[in-house]
mmCIF file of C-alpha atoms in Angstrom:
data_model
loop_
_atom_site.group_PDB
_atom_site.id
_atom_site.type_symbol
_atom_site.label_atom_id
_atom_site.label_comp_id
_atom_site.label_asym_id
_atom_site.label_seq_id
_atom_site.Cartn_x
_atom_site.Cartn_y
_atom_site.Cartn_z
ATOM 1 C CA MET U 1225 108.653 78.946 97.672
ATOM 2 C CA THR U 1226 107.827 75.494 96.250
ATOM 3 C CA TRP U 1227 110.360 72.463 96.089
ATOM 4 C CA LEU U 1228 110.600 72.906 92.213
ATOM 5 C CA GLY U 1229 111.264 76.906 92.357
ATOM 6 C CA SER U 1230 113.603 76.413 95.006
ATOM 7 C CA ARG U 1231 115.655 73.879 93.091
ATOM 8 C CA ALA U 1232 115.516 75.318 89.858
ATOM 9 C CA ARG U 1233 117.058 78.750 91.435
ATOM 10 C CA ARG U 1234 119.908 76.362 92.888
ATOM 11 C CA VAL U 1235 120.634 74.992 89.662
ATOM 12 C CA LYS U 1236 120.767 78.619 87.956
ATOM 13 C CA ARG U 1237 122.873 79.786 90.764
ATOM 14 C CA THR U 1238 125.524 76.788 90.498
ATOM 15 C CA VAL U 1239 125.654 77.376 86.627
ATOM 16 C CA LYS U 1240 126.079 81.441 86.758
ATOM 17 C CA ARG U 1241 128.777 81.140 89.442
ATOM 18 C CA ALA U 1242 130.509 78.259 87.398
ATOM 19 C CA LEU U 1243 130.457 80.917 84.419
ATOM 20 C CA PHE U 1244 131.533 83.586 86.571
ATOM 21 C CA ALA U 1245 134.387 81.489 88.109
ATOM 22 C CA SER U 1246 136.044 80.959 84.380
ATOM 23 C CA VAL U 1247 136.335 84.651 83.383
ATOM 24 C CA PRO U 1248 138.805 87.338 84.393
ATOM 25 C CA ASP U 1249 137.687 90.314 86.658
ATOM 26 C CA ALA U 1250 137.888 92.644 83.880
ATOM 27 C CA ILE U 1251 135.464 90.647 81.587
ATOM 28 C CA LEU U 1252 133.486 89.957 84.682
ATOM 29 C CA SER U 1253 133.104 93.598 85.349
ATOM 30 C CA ALA U 1254 132.033 94.204 81.464
ATOM 31 C CA ILE U 1255 129.422 91.304 81.856
ATOM 32 C CA VAL U 1256 127.864 93.092 84.696
ATOM 33 C CA ARG U 1257 128.033 96.687 83.518
ATOM 34 C CA ARG U 1258 126.795 95.774 79.898
ATOM 35 C CA LYS U 1259 123.813 93.604 81.134
ATOM 36 C CA LEU U 1260 121.438 96.177 82.496
ATOM 37 C CA PRO U 1261 119.681 95.356 85.773
ATOM 38 C CA ARG U 1262 116.506 93.649 85.914
ATOM 39 C CA SER U 1263 115.599 94.783 89.207
ATOM 40 C CA ALA U 1264 116.192 97.999 91.090
ATOM 41 C CA GLN U 1265 115.780 99.399 94.490
ATOM 42 C CA LEU U 1266 115.056 103.160 94.862
ATOM 43 C CA GLU U 1267 114.454 104.696 98.486
ATOM 44 C CA ALA U 1268 111.659 106.650 98.120
ATOM 45 C CA THR U 1269 112.787 108.879 101.023
ATOM 46 C CA THR U 1270 115.015 108.802 104.608
ATOM 47 C CA ALA U 1271 112.158 110.519 106.249
ATOM 48 C CA CYS U 1272 110.113 108.304 108.920
ATOM 49 C CA ASN U 1273 107.875 108.943 111.494
ATOM 50 C CA LEU U 1274 108.548 105.883 113.798
ATOM 51 C CA SER U 1275 112.215 105.429 115.677
ATOM 52 C CA CYS U 1276 112.698 101.935 115.601
ATOM 53 C CA PRO U 1277 115.866 100.859 117.263
ATOM 54 C CA LEU U 1278 117.559 98.802 114.864
ATOM 55 C CA CYS U 1279 116.858 101.370 111.912
ATOM 56 C CA VAL U 1280 119.666 103.676 110.834
ATOM 57 C CA THR U 1281 117.350 106.068 109.101
ATOM 58 C CA HIS U 1282 117.155 108.511 112.162
ATOM 59 C CA ASP U 1283 121.111 108.404 112.502
ATOM 60 C CA THR U 1284 122.192 108.707 108.669
ATOM 61 C CA PRO U 1285 124.514 111.363 107.710
ATOM 62 C CA ARG U 1286 122.791 111.495 104.249
ATOM 63 C CA GLY U 1287 119.963 113.874 106.465
ATOM 64 C CA ARG U 1288 116.591 113.755 105.028
ATOM 65 C CA SER U 1289 115.835 113.753 101.277
ATOM 66 C CA MET U 1290 113.380 112.636 98.744
ATOM 67 C CA LEU U 1291 113.719 110.797 95.436
ATOM 68 C CA SER U 1292 112.245 112.778 92.642
ATOM 69 C CA ARG U 1293 110.438 111.534 89.628
ATOM 70 C CA ASP U 1294 113.050 112.366 87.362
ATOM 71 C CA ASP U 1295 115.409 109.997 89.005
ATOM 72 C CA VAL U 1296 113.191 107.244 88.451
ATOM 73 C CA LEU U 1297 112.424 107.800 84.884
ATOM 74 C CA SER U 1298 116.541 108.195 84.527
ATOM 75 C CA VAL U 1299 116.468 104.138 85.905
ATOM 76 C CA VAL U 1300 113.380 103.137 83.850
ATOM 77 C CA LYS U 1301 114.655 104.722 80.883
ATOM 78 C CA GLY U 1302 118.070 103.745 81.236
ATOM 79 C CA CYS U 1303 117.379 100.329 81.663
ATOM 80 C CA GLY U 1304 114.668 99.976 78.984
ATOM 81 C CA SER U 1305 112.629 96.584 78.611
ATOM 82 C CA ARG U 1306 115.183 94.645 80.406
ATOM 83 C CA LEU U 1307 114.032 96.121 83.770
ATOM 84 C CA LYS U 1308 111.110 94.331 85.416
ATOM 85 C CA PHE U 1309 110.710 95.316 88.907
ATOM 86 C CA VAL U 1310 111.197 98.041 90.995
ATOM 87 C CA SER U 1311 110.875 98.488 95.209
ATOM 88 C CA PHE U 1312 110.742 101.776 96.215
ATOM 89 C CA HIS U 1313 112.543 100.799 99.981
ATOM 90 C CA VAL U 1314 115.466 101.139 101.473
ATOM 91 C CA LEU U 1315 115.440 103.277 104.496
ATOM 92 C CA GLY U 1316 112.729 105.452 105.579
ATOM 93 C CA GLU U 1317 108.827 105.310 105.170
ATOM 94 C CA PRO U 1318 108.102 105.527 101.230
ATOM 95 C CA LEU U 1319 104.243 106.978 102.272
ATOM 96 C CA LEU U 1320 106.126 110.191 103.121
ATOM 97 C CA ASN U 1321 107.366 111.135 99.680
ATOM 98 C CA PRO U 1322 104.602 113.518 98.193
ATOM 99 C CA GLU U 1323 105.538 111.830 94.510
ATOM 100 C CA LEU U 1324 105.580 108.214 95.523
ATOM 101 C CA PHE U 1325 102.289 107.293 93.388
ATOM 102 C CA ALA U 1326 103.434 109.114 90.505
ATOM 103 C CA MET U 1327 106.765 107.096 90.409
ATOM 104 C CA ILE U 1328 104.832 103.835 90.854
ATOM 105 C CA THR U 1329 102.264 104.980 87.764
ATOM 106 C CA ASP U 1330 105.249 106.122 85.831
ATOM 107 C CA CYS U 1331 107.185 102.617 86.032
ATOM 108 C CA GLU U 1332 103.690 100.373 85.664
ATOM 109 C CA ALA U 1333 103.057 101.997 82.674
ATOM 110 C CA ALA U 1334 106.342 101.068 81.406
ATOM 111 C CA ASN U 1335 105.338 97.436 82.024
ATOM 112 C CA VAL U 1336 107.730 97.505 85.331
ATOM 113 C CA ARG U 1337 106.175 95.846 88.562
ATOM 114 C CA THR U 1338 106.464 97.980 91.755
ATOM 115 C CA SER U 1339 106.333 97.173 95.148
ATOM 116 C CA PHE U 1340 106.986 99.069 98.721
ATOM 117 C CA SER U 1341 107.174 98.201 102.244
ATOM 118 C CA THR U 1342 105.309 100.279 104.978
ATOM 119 C CA ASN U 1343 104.922 100.648 108.799
ATOM 120 C CA GLY U 1344 101.250 101.028 107.690
ATOM 121 C CA LEU U 1345 100.407 104.029 109.800
ATOM 122 C CA LEU U 1346 99.642 106.589 106.608
ATOM 123 C CA LEU U 1347 97.890 103.671 104.779
ATOM 124 C CA GLY U 1348 94.603 105.095 106.051
ATOM 125 C CA ARG U 1349 94.907 108.781 104.139
ATOM 126 C CA HIS U 1350 96.302 107.151 100.788
ATOM 127 C CA ARG U 1351 94.245 103.861 100.777
ATOM 128 C CA GLN U 1352 92.707 105.425 97.125
ATOM 129 C CA ALA U 1353 95.917 106.377 95.887
ATOM 130 C CA VAL U 1354 97.567 102.847 96.688
ATOM 131 C CA LEU U 1355 94.672 101.165 94.690
ATOM 132 C CA ASP U 1356 94.687 103.916 91.560
ATOM 133 C CA SER U 1357 98.282 104.108 91.114
ATOM 134 C CA GLY U 1358 98.852 100.097 89.672
ATOM 135 C CA LEU U 1359 101.273 99.011 92.811
ATOM 136 C CA SER U 1360 101.877 95.379 92.448
ATOM 137 C CA PHE U 1361 102.899 94.397 95.781
ATOM 138 C CA LEU U 1362 102.728 96.126 99.380
ATOM 139 C CA SER U 1363 103.814 94.755 102.263
ATOM 140 C CA VAL U 1364 102.663 95.962 105.870
ATOM 141 C CA ALA U 1365 104.808 95.649 109.197
ATOM 142 C CA ILE U 1366 102.886 94.632 111.831
ATOM 143 C CA ASP U 1367 105.351 93.461 114.234
ATOM 144 C CA GLY U 1368 103.345 92.004 117.417
ATOM 145 C CA VAL U 1369 100.127 90.212 118.000
ATOM 146 C CA ASP U 1370 99.058 92.824 120.449
ATOM 147 C CA ALA U 1371 99.961 96.367 121.037
ATOM 148 C CA GLN U 1372 102.385 95.812 124.075
ATOM 149 C CA ASP U 1373 104.586 93.304 121.661
ATOM 150 C CA TYR U 1374 104.156 95.690 118.762
ATOM 151 C CA GLU U 1375 105.357 98.712 120.528
ATOM 152 C CA ARG U 1376 108.600 97.118 121.933
ATOM 153 C CA TYR U 1377 109.923 97.822 118.569
ATOM 154 C CA ARG U 1378 107.806 100.382 116.509
ATOM 155 C CA LYS U 1379 108.847 103.267 118.630
ATOM 156 C CA GLY U 1380 106.106 105.480 117.791
ATOM 157 C CA GLY U 1381 103.765 103.574 116.069
ATOM 158 C CA ASP U 1382 100.268 102.642 116.872
ATOM 159 C CA PHE U 1383 98.918 99.169 116.789
ATOM 160 C CA ASN U 1384 95.347 99.636 116.455
ATOM 161 C CA THR U 1385 95.827 102.156 113.235
ATOM 162 C CA VAL U 1386 98.128 100.013 111.270
ATOM 163 C CA VAL U 1387 95.583 96.838 111.779
ATOM 164 C CA GLN U 1388 92.738 99.090 110.833
ATOM 165 C CA ASN U 1389 94.640 100.146 107.846
ATOM 166 C CA THR U 1390 95.555 97.114 106.664
ATOM 167 C CA ARG U 1391 92.096 95.732 106.933
ATOM 168 C CA GLU U 1392 90.216 98.643 105.283
ATOM 169 C CA LEU U 1393 92.615 98.440 102.350
ATOM 170 C CA VAL U 1394 91.989 94.723 101.627
ATOM 171 C CA ARG U 1395 88.281 95.700 101.942
ATOM 172 C CA ALA U 1396 88.451 98.419 99.414
ATOM 173 C CA ARG U 1397 90.614 96.605 96.762
ATOM 174 C CA GLU U 1398 87.428 93.896 97.217
ATOM 175 C CA THR U 1399 84.942 96.487 96.933
ATOM 176 C CA ARG U 1400 86.731 97.618 93.474
ATOM 177 C CA GLY U 1401 86.525 93.911 92.180
ATOM 178 C CA ALA U 1402 90.580 94.541 91.825
ATOM 179 C CA THR U 1403 93.470 92.321 92.498
ATOM 180 C CA ARG U 1404 96.043 94.742 92.680
ATOM 181 C CA PRO U 1405 98.382 95.136 95.023
ATOM 182 C CA THR U 1406 98.940 91.826 96.262
ATOM 183 C CA VAL U 1407 99.131 92.617 99.984
ATOM 184 C CA GLN U 1408 101.254 91.080 102.449
ATOM 185 C CA ALA U 1409 100.973 91.173 106.066
ATOM 186 C CA GLN U 1410 104.827 90.602 107.702
ATOM 187 C CA MET U 1411 105.704 89.997 111.297
ATOM 188 C CA VAL U 1412 109.228 90.180 112.450
ATOM 189 C CA MET U 1413 110.025 87.465 115.224
ATOM 190 C CA PHE U 1414 111.900 88.390 118.323
ATOM 191 C CA SER U 1415 112.762 86.175 121.038
ATOM 192 C CA TYR U 1416 109.775 87.621 122.916
ATOM 193 C CA ASN U 1417 107.061 86.766 120.561
ATOM 194 C CA GLU U 1418 108.805 83.823 118.814
ATOM 195 C CA ASP U 1419 106.718 81.648 121.223
ATOM 196 C CA ARG U 1420 103.892 83.089 119.824
ATOM 197 C CA GLU U 1421 104.072 81.901 116.320
ATOM 198 C CA ARG U 1422 101.100 80.034 115.691
ATOM 199 C CA GLU U 1423 98.897 82.915 117.362
ATOM 200 C CA ALA U 1424 100.914 85.167 115.022
ATOM 201 C CA GLN U 1425 100.037 83.201 111.991
ATOM 202 C CA ALA U 1426 96.308 83.251 112.906
ATOM 203 C CA PHE U 1427 96.203 86.931 113.834
ATOM 204 C CA LEU U 1428 97.882 88.009 110.732
ATOM 205 C CA GLY U 1429 95.575 85.318 108.527
ATOM 206 C CA GLU U 1430 92.326 87.140 109.761
ATOM 207 C CA LEU U 1431 93.178 90.410 108.498
ATOM 208 C CA GLY U 1432 92.494 89.213 105.007
ATOM 209 C CA THR U 1433 95.797 89.948 103.278
ATOM 210 C CA ASP U 1434 97.038 87.564 100.416
ATOM 211 C CA ILE U 1435 100.311 86.708 102.046
ATOM 212 C CA VAL U 1436 101.426 86.233 105.624
ATOM 213 C CA SER U 1437 105.074 86.344 106.558
ATOM 214 C CA LEU U 1438 107.025 85.675 109.324
ATOM 215 C CA LYS U 1439 110.674 87.138 109.368
ATOM 216 C CA ARG U 1440 113.899 86.994 110.860
ATOM 217 C CA PRO U 1441 115.470 90.287 112.232
ATOM 218 C CA ALA U 1442 118.444 91.305 110.499
ATOM 219 C CA TYR U 1443 120.243 92.468 113.330
ATOM 220 C CA THR U 1444 122.597 94.640 111.586
ATOM 221 C CA ALA U 1445 122.005 97.992 113.518
ATOM 222 C CA HIS U 1446 124.727 100.325 113.634
ATOM 223 C CA PRO U 1447 125.927 101.294 117.216
ATOM 224 C CA GLY U 1448 123.799 103.312 119.434
ATOM 225 C CA VAL U 1449 121.771 103.541 122.807
ATOM 226 C CA ALA U 1450 118.712 102.485 121.214
ATOM 227 C CA ALA U 1451 120.064 99.587 119.498
ATOM 228 C CA ASP U 1452 122.121 98.714 122.179
ATOM 229 C CA THR U 1453 119.301 98.717 124.688
ATOM 230 C CA PHE U 1454 116.857 96.561 122.811
ATOM 231 C CA LEU U 1455 119.500 93.925 121.663
ATOM 232 C CA SER U 1456 120.065 93.743 125.532
ATOM 233 C CA GLN U 1457 116.644 92.896 126.010
ATOM 234 C CA VAL U 1458 116.377 90.450 123.260
ATOM 235 C CA ASP U 1459 117.912 86.437 123.162
ATOM 236 C CA HIS U 1460 119.214 87.601 119.499
ATOM 237 C CA GLU U 1461 122.465 85.698 119.276
ATOM 238 C CA ASN U 1462 121.070 81.997 120.284
ATOM 239 C CA GLN U 1463 121.195 79.946 117.201
ATOM 240 C CA ALA U 1464 118.831 77.288 118.703
ATOM 241 C CA ARG U 1465 116.160 79.774 117.958
ATOM 242 C CA ARG U 1466 113.948 79.462 115.109
ATOM 243 C CA TYR U 1467 113.980 82.845 113.701
ATOM 244 C CA ALA U 1468 117.697 83.353 114.711
ATOM 245 C CA ARG U 1469 119.574 84.741 111.938
ATOM 246 C CA PRO U 1470 121.670 81.787 110.728
ATOM 247 C CA VAL U 1471 125.111 81.802 110.414
ATOM 248 C CA SER U 1472 125.946 80.869 107.226
ATOM 249 C CA SER U 1473 128.846 78.855 106.221
ATOM 250 C CA PRO U 1474 131.823 80.905 104.449
ATOM 251 C CA GLU U 1475 131.200 79.316 101.059
ATOM 252 C CA LYS U 1476 127.321 80.377 100.954
ATOM 253 C CA LEU U 1477 128.122 84.091 101.991
ATOM 254 C CA TYR U 1478 127.566 86.565 98.938
ATOM 255 C CA ARG U 1479 130.717 88.535 100.098
ATOM 256 C CA ASN U 1480 132.724 85.252 99.348
ATOM 257 C CA GLN U 1481 131.248 84.904 95.921
ATOM 258 C CA ARG U 1482 133.094 85.236 92.401
ATOM 259 C CA MET U 1483 130.154 88.228 91.981
ATOM 260 C CA CYS U 1484 127.544 88.947 94.764
ATOM 261 C CA PRO U 1485 123.832 89.338 93.406
ATOM 262 C CA GLN U 1486 122.989 92.034 94.759
ATOM 263 C CA LEU U 1487 125.682 94.316 92.973
ATOM 264 C CA GLU U 1488 123.777 92.815 89.709
ATOM 265 C CA ARG U 1489 120.456 95.002 91.106
ATOM 266 C CA ALA U 1490 120.213 98.853 90.729
ATOM 267 C CA THR U 1491 120.116 100.316 94.117
ATOM 268 C CA VAL U 1492 119.422 104.431 94.467
ATOM 269 C CA LEU U 1493 119.437 106.181 97.534
ATOM 270 C CA SER U 1494 116.900 109.084 97.910
ATOM 271 C CA ASP U 1495 119.601 111.655 97.233
ATOM 272 C CA GLY U 1496 120.017 110.178 93.642
ATOM 273 C CA SER U 1497 123.466 108.377 94.489
ATOM 274 C CA VAL U 1498 123.593 104.998 92.744
ATOM 275 C CA VAL U 1499 125.355 102.599 95.262
ATOM 276 C CA SER U 1500 126.836 98.888 95.377
ATOM 277 C CA CYS U 1501 123.848 97.454 97.555
ATOM 278 C CA CYS U 1502 120.872 98.162 99.840
ATOM 279 C CA LEU U 1503 123.205 97.788 102.728
ATOM 280 C CA ASP U 1504 125.191 100.658 101.997
ATOM 281 C CA ALA U 1505 122.469 103.083 104.092
ATOM 282 C CA LEU U 1506 125.492 105.206 104.286
ATOM 283 C CA GLY U 1507 125.858 105.774 100.890
ATOM 284 C CA GLU U 1508 129.819 105.011 100.925
ATOM 285 C CA SER U 1509 130.154 103.449 97.667
ATOM 286 C CA SER U 1510 128.309 105.751 95.275
ATOM 287 C CA PHE U 1511 129.726 105.633 91.855
ATOM 288 C CA GLY U 1512 127.666 108.255 90.490
ATOM 289 C CA ASN U 1513 124.567 110.327 90.795
ATOM 290 C CA LEU U 1514 121.624 110.439 88.746
ATOM 291 C CA ARG U 1515 121.001 114.426 89.280
ATOM 292 C CA GLU U 1516 124.701 114.592 87.676
ATOM 293 C CA ASN U 1517 124.335 111.496 84.859
ATOM 294 C CA ASP U 1518 121.682 109.102 83.468
ATOM 295 C CA PHE U 1519 121.566 105.880 84.574
ATOM 296 C CA ALA U 1520 122.706 103.823 81.646
ATOM 297 C CA THR U 1521 125.604 105.756 81.635
ATOM 298 C CA ILE U 1522 126.773 105.824 85.397
ATOM 299 C CA TRP U 1523 125.932 101.774 85.336
ATOM 300 C CA ARG U 1524 128.344 101.336 82.574
ATOM 301 C CA GLY U 1525 130.879 103.778 83.741
ATOM 302 C CA ARG U 1526 134.499 103.355 84.942
ATOM 303 C CA ALA U 1527 133.454 104.236 88.808
ATOM 304 C CA HIS U 1528 131.045 101.374 88.365
ATOM 305 C CA ASP U 1529 133.809 99.278 86.996
ATOM 306 C CA ARG U 1530 136.045 100.289 90.170
ATOM 307 C CA VAL U 1531 133.245 99.208 92.647
ATOM 308 C CA LEU U 1532 133.140 95.312 90.666
ATOM 309 C CA ARG U 1533 136.546 95.299 91.193
ATOM 310 C CA ASP U 1534 136.884 96.432 94.589
ATOM 311 C CA PHE U 1535 134.700 93.325 95.348
ATOM 312 C CA MET U 1536 136.232 90.928 93.268
ATOM 313 C CA SER U 1537 139.296 91.952 95.221
ATOM 314 C CA GLY U 1538 137.754 91.785 98.834
ATOM 315 C CA THR U 1539 138.510 95.241 99.375
ATOM 316 C CA LEU U 1540 134.783 96.561 99.079
ATOM 317 C CA ALA U 1541 133.766 98.440 102.531
ATOM 318 C CA THR U 1542 130.129 98.127 102.430
ATOM 319 C CA CYS U 1543 130.894 94.355 102.425
ATOM 320 C CA ARG U 1544 133.237 93.657 105.052
ATOM 321 C CA HIS U 1545 130.484 92.987 107.722
ATOM 322 C CA CYS U 1546 127.962 91.532 105.574
ATOM 323 C CA THR U 1547 126.108 88.144 106.751
ATOM 324 C CA LEU U 1548 124.024 87.716 103.341
ATOM 325 C CA GLY U 1549 124.067 84.488 101.786
ATOM 326 C CA TYR U 1550 122.301 81.841 100.172
ATOM 327 C CA GLN U 1551 121.651 80.202 103.322
ATOM 328 C CA ASP U 1552 119.295 83.082 103.787
ATOM 329 C CA LEU U 1553 117.378 81.666 101.017
ATOM 330 C CA ASP U 1554 117.943 78.254 101.452
ATOM 331 C CA ASP U 1555 117.356 77.411 104.986
ATOM 332 C CA ALA U 1556 114.679 80.514 106.073
ATOM 333 C CA PRO U 1557 111.454 79.389 108.286
ATOM 334 C CA GLU U 1558 108.685 78.469 105.676
ATOM 335 C CA PRO U 1559 106.021 81.178 106.602
ATOM 336 C CA LEU U 1560 102.470 80.293 105.535
ATOM 337 C CA GLN U 1561 102.512 81.889 102.049
ATOM 338 C CA SER U 1562 105.647 84.093 101.291
ATOM 339 C CA PRO U 1563 107.236 84.780 97.863
ATOM 340 C CA ALA U 1564 111.111 83.474 97.450
ATOM 341 C CA SER U 1565 111.327 86.808 95.559
ATOM 342 C CA ALA U 1566 109.403 89.950 94.558
ATOM 343 C CA ASP U 1567 109.637 88.510 90.877
ATOM 344 C CA GLU U 1568 107.664 85.342 92.083
ATOM 345 C CA VAL U 1569 105.213 87.700 93.952
ATOM 346 C CA ILE U 1570 104.325 89.383 90.440
ATOM 347 C CA SER U 1571 103.945 86.582 88.182
ATOM 348 C CA SER U 1572 101.750 84.658 90.749
ATOM 349 C CA SER U 1573 97.902 84.682 91.162
ATOM 350 C CA PRO U 1574 97.046 87.125 94.216
ATOM 351 C CA ARG U 1575 93.746 85.428 94.590
ATOM 352 C CA ALA U 1576 95.178 81.882 94.944
ATOM 353 C CA GLU U 1577 97.527 83.291 97.393
ATOM 354 C CA ALA U 1578 94.642 84.471 99.405
ATOM 355 C CA GLY U 1579 92.812 81.255 99.690
ATOM 356 C CA SER U 1580 96.502 79.407 100.677
ATOM 357 C CA ALA U 1581 97.312 82.371 103.379
ATOM 358 C CA ARG U 1582 93.799 82.274 104.974
ATOM 359 C CA GLY U 1583 93.606 78.668 105.041
ATOM 360 C CA ALA U 1584 97.199 77.795 106.464
ATOM 361 C CA ALA U 1585 96.036 80.149 109.023
ATOM 362 C CA GLY U 1586 93.299 78.569 110.340
#
């Protein structure tokens, strides 16, 4: 994140918030619904091959489902030329969806950039498909400098397999002389590995990826034995820690804004439900389903209007415990080389990022 880019985003937010503050609820809802989204978060699947303790994917009452190619095409066609970016991740492991790469290719053919996050275990068998699909950006979760740290959170994972798969993907891309996808190696920093920050930077930097990112944990798990046990073993409330989730001041919380930026993006769950936000993993704020209606009709419909008005009146249940806010963007620890947004990733030079990432890691 450059200083100039960060300043420009703050100015844009200030102007937009002033504009939104000046119009009645009905008009603001109409603006959001009329202005089709520029970005969409599409959940490829709820299925996963890991059992990470803070993830709700194995406990969701939605069960196991797969996003379909028709679902994606409905979003792409409904948004038209306005749609610029699609991420195929909310819950689950995207590589478990057999139509994932066809969906990526469909988006890229429509000049919509794509990304997904993966735990990396299946990258080996899908390496060629990743490179053939036209994917713009890939993030691989490697949450530990060694197998012991990695397995504390990535339950059921194999550290060596993920590391090998990541290295081989980068090598295969270089053998082709390709520049896509931009590959990020990301590590979530808990209290037990925070003191190994420099070691983590060097380790991830040696994998050859374009971007290295050290990330704060979300700590937004639903209650459960696995989550409670894990949280009892990490120092997750100590604000003195570098990677503690910041306590945003009320005026910076998204839920206290006139309009939350998350509500201006499209979020579609793997069963076709269109919901308010990616934090609605249970699908409680659904205002339509792509298997019953086309995306544009859903986005501009009355049910969406009700969701937006519920937010503006402070009664949208999804927002009740949300801690997302502008402070998460403005005061985050600086990683070696990490984009401020997915849009910044796809508009930058992957090879330039590669040099910056590896150079800083040294």
